[in-house]
Coordinates of C-alpha atoms in Angstrom, one line a residue:
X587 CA 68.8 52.7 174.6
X588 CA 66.8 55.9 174.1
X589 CA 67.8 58.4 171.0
X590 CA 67.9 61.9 172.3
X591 CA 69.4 63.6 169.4
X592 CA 73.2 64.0 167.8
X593 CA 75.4 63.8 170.1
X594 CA 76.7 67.2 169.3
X595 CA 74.8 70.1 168.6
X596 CA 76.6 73.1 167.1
X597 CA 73.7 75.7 167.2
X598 CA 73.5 75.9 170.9
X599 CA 74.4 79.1 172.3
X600 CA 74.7 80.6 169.4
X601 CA 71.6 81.6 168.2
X602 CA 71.9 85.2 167.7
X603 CA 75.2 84.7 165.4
X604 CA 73.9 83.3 162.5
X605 CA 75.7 80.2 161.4
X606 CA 79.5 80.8 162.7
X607 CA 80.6 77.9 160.5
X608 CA 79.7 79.1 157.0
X609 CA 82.3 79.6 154.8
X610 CA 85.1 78.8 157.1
X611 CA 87.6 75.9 156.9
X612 CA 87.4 73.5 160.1
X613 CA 89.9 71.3 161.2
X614 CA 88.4 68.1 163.2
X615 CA 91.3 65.8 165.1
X616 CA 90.0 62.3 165.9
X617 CA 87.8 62.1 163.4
X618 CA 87.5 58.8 163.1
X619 CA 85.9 58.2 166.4
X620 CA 82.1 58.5 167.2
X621 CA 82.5 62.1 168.3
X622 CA 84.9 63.1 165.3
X623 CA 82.2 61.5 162.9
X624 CA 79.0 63.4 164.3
X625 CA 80.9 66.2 164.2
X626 CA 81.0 65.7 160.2
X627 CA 77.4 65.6 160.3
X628 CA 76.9 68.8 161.7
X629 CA 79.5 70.9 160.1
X630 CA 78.5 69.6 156.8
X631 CA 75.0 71.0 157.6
X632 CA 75.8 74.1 158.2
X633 CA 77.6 74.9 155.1
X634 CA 81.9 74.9 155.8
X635 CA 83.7 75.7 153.1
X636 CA 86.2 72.8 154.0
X637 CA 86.5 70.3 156.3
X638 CA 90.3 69.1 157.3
X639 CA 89.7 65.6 158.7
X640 CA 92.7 64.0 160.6
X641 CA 92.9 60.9 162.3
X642 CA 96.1 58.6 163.5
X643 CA 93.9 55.4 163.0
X644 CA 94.4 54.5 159.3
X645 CA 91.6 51.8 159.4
X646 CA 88.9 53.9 160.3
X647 CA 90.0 57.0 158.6
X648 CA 89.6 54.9 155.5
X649 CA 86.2 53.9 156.5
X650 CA 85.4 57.6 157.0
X651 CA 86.7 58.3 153.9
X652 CA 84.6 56.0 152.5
X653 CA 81.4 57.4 154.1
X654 CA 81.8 60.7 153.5
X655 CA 83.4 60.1 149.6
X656 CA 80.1 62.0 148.4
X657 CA 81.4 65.6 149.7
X658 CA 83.8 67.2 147.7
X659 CA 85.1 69.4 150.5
X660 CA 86.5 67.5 152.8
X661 CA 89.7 66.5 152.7
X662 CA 91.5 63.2 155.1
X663 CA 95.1 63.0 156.8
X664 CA 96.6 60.1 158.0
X665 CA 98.7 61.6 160.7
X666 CA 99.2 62.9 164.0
X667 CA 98.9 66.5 165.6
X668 CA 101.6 65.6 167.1
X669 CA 103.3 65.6 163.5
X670 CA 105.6 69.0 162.9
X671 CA 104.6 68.7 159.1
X672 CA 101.3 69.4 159.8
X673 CA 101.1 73.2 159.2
X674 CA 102.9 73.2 155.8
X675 CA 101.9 74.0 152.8
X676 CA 101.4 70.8 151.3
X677 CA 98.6 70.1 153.8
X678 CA 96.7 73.3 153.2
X679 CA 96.8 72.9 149.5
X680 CA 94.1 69.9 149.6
X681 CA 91.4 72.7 150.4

């Protein structure tokens, strides 16, 4: 298999705006998966303020977790978006 690169790239399109993820908080679903977990990479290189990670798979949440243990600002969910408790204030006060 031939590596052509992340499988995400952030930057395209918008060159002429600087980086649009600075400084902002960034809530990934299905992080967990390949997709979620590139998409870690390239936030976290392009200088969030915090990363919300959910995931409904506890197993591989924890291995994420475990991965990514050496950035302080990101923070894990077990849960679903489906979940009504998602938007309270307990959850935003892990950023």
């Amino acid at each position: 298999m031939n590596d052509t690169g992340p499988l995400i790239d952030l930057s395209i399109g918008v060159q002429d705006l600087g980086n649009p993820w600075k400084d902002k908080i960034v809530l990934v679903t299905g992080a967990a998966g390949t997709v979620g977990r590139e998409l870690l990479c390239q936030l976290l290189q392009r200088q969030t303020k915090a990363i919300i990670v959910i995931d409904n798979n506890e197993t591989e949440l924890f291995f994420a977790e475990q991965d990514f243990s050496a950035y302080d600002n990101i923070s894990f969910l077990l849960t679903s978006i489906l979940d009504p408790q998602i938007g309270r204030a307990s959850c935003r006060e892990r950023v």
